[in-house]
PDB file of C-alpha atoms in Angstrom:
ATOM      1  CA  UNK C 674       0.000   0.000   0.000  1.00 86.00           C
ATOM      2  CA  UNK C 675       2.594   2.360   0.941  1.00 87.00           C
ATOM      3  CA  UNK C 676       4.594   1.724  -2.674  1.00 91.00           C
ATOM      4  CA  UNK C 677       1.266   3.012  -4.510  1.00 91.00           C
ATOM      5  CA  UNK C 678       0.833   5.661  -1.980  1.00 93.00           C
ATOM      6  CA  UNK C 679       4.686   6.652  -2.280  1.00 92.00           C
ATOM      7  CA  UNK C 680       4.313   6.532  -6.457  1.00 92.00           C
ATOM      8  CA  UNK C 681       1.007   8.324  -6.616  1.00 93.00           C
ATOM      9  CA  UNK C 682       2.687  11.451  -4.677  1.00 93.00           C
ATOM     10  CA  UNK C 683       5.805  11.455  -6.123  1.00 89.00           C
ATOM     11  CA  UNK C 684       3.633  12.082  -9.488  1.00 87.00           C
ATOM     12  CA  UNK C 685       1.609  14.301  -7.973  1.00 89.00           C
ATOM     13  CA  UNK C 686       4.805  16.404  -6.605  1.00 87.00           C
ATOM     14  CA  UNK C 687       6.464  15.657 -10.584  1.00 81.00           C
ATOM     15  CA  UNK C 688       3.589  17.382 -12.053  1.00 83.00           C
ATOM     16  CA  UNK C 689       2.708  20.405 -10.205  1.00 84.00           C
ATOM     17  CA  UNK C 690      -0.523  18.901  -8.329  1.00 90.00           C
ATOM     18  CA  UNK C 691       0.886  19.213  -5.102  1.00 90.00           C
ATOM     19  CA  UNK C 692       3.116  22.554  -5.258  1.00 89.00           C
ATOM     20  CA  UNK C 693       6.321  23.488  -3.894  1.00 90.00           C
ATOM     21  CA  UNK C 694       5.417  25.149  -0.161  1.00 92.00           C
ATOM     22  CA  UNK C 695       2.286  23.704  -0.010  1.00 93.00           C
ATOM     23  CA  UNK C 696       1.652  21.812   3.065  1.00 95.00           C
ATOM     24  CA  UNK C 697      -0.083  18.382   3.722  1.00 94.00           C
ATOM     25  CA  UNK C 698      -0.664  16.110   6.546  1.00 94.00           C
ATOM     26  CA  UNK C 699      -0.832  12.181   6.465  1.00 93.00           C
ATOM     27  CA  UNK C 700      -4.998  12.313   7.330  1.00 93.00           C
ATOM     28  CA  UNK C 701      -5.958  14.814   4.735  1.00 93.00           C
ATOM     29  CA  UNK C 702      -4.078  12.282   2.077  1.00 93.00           C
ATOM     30  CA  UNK C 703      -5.071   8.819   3.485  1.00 93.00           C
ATOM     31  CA  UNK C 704      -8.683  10.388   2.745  1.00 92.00           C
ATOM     32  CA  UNK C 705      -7.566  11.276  -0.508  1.00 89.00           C
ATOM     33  CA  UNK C 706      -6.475   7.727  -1.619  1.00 89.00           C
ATOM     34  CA  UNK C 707      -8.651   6.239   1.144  1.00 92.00           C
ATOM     35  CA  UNK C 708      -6.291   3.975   2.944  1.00 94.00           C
ATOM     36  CA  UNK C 709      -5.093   4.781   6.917  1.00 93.00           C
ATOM     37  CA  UNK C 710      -2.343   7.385   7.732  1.00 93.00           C
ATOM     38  CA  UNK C 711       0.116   4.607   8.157  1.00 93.00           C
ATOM     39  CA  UNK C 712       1.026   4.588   4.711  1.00 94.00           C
ATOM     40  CA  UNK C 713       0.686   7.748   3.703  1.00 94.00           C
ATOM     41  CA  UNK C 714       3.367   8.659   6.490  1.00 94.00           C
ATOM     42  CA  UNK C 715       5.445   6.115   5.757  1.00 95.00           C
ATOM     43  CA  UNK C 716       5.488   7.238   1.778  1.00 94.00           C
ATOM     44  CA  UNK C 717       5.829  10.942   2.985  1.00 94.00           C
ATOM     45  CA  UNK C 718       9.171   9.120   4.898  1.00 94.00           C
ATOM     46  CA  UNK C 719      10.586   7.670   1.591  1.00 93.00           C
ATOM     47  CA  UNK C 720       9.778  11.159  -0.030  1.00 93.00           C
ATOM     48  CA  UNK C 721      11.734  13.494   2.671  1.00 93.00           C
ATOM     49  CA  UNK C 722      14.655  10.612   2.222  1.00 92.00           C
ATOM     50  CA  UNK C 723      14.437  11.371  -1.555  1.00 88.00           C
ATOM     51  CA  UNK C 724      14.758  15.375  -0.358  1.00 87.00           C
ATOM     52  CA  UNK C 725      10.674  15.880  -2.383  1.00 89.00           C
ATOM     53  CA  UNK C 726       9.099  17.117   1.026  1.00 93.00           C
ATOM     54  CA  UNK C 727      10.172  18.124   4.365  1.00 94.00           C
ATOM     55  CA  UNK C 728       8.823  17.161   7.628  1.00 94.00           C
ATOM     56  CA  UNK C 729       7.197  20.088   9.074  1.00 95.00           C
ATOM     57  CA  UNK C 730       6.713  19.471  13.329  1.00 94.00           C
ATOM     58  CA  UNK C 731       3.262  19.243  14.883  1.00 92.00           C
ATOM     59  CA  UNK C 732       1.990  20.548  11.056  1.00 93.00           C
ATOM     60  CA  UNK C 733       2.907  17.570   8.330  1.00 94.00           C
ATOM     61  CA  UNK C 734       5.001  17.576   5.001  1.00 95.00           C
ATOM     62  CA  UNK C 735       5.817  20.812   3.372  1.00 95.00           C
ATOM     63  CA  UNK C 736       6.660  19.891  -0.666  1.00 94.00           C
ATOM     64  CA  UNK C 737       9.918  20.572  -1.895  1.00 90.00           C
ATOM     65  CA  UNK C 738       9.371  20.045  -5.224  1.00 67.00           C
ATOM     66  CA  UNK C 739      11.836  19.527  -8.187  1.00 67.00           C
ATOM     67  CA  UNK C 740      14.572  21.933  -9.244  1.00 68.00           C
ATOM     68  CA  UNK C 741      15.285  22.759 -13.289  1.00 70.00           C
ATOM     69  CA  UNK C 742      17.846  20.219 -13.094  1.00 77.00           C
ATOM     70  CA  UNK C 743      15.384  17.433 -11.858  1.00 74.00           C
ATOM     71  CA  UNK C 744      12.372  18.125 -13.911  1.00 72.00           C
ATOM     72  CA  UNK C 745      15.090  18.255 -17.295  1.00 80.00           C
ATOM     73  CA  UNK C 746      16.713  14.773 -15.558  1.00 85.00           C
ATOM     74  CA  UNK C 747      12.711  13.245 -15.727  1.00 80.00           C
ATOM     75  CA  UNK C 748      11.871  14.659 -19.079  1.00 82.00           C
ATOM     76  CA  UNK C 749      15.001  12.807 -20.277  1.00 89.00           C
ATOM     77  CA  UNK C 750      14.458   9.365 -18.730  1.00 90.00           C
ATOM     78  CA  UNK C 751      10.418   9.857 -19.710  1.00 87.00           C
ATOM     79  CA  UNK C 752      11.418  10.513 -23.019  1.00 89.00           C
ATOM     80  CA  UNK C 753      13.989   6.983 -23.251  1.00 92.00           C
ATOM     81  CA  UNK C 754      11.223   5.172 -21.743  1.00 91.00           C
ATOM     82  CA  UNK C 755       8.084   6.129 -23.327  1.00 91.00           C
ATOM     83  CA  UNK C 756       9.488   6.505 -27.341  1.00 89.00           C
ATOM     84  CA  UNK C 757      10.440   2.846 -27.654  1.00 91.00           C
ATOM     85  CA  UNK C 758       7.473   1.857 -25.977  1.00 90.00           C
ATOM     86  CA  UNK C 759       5.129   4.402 -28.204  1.00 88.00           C
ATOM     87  CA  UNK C 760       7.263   2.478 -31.092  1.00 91.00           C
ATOM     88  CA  UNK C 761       6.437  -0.849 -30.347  1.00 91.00           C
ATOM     89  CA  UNK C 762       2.699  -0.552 -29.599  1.00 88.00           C
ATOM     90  CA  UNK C 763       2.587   1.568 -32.968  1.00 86.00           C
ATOM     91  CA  UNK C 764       3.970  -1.764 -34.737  1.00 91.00           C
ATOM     92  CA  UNK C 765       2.066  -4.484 -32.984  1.00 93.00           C
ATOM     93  CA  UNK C 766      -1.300  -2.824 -32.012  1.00 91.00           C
ATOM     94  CA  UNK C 767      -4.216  -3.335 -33.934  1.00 92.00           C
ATOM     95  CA  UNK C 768      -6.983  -0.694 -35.775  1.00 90.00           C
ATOM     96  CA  UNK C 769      -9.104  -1.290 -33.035  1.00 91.00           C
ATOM     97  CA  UNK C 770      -6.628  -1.344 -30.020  1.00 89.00           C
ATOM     98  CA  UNK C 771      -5.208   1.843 -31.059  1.00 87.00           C
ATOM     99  CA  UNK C 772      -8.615   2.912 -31.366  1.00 88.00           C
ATOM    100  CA  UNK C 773     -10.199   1.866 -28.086  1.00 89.00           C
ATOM    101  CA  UNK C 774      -6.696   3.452 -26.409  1.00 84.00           C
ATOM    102  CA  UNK C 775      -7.536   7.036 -28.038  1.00 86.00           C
ATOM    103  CA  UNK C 776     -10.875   6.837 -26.565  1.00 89.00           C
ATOM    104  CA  UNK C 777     -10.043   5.796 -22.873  1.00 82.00           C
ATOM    105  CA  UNK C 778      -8.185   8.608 -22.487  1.00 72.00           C
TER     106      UNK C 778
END
């Protein structure tokens, strides 16, 4: 639970949903993603350790954010990961699959 927890913030810090400065306690996000506080503090744990948020006494997790040198570092390995992978579902996907993709979105 906490792995899911940890990934869901650290994309929701990577794109701007939760700002840099803003502040956020364990309860208001375990009622977010509906799980206990456990988890969500021990993500928040992993994300101070990864220097994304701060721990803020008696008040929660202030957000770091990402620097110009992180977001261009992400960009980078998004881009090596998701062209090949664009590629290959370009050769092997079907009409239809590509189709029914498109309109899930």
């Amino acid at each position: 639970m906490r792995d899911a927890v940890e990934a869901a913030l650290d994309e929701a810090i990577a794109s701007g949903e939760l700002e840099p400065g803003m502040l956020v306690t364990a309860p208001n996000l375990a009622g977010r993603f509906g799980v206990s506080a456990t988890p969500v503090r021990e993500a928040m744990i992993n994300l101070e350790r990864r220097g994304l948020v701060e721990s803020v006494p008696q008040k929660g997790f202030r957000v770091l954010g990402m620097g110009s040198a992180e977001v261009q570092e992400l960009l980078q390995i998004r881009s090596w990961l998701e062209a090949p992978a664009m590629a290959l579902v370009a050769r092997t996907a079907s009409r239809d699959q590509l189709e029914d993709a498109v309109a899930r979105r």
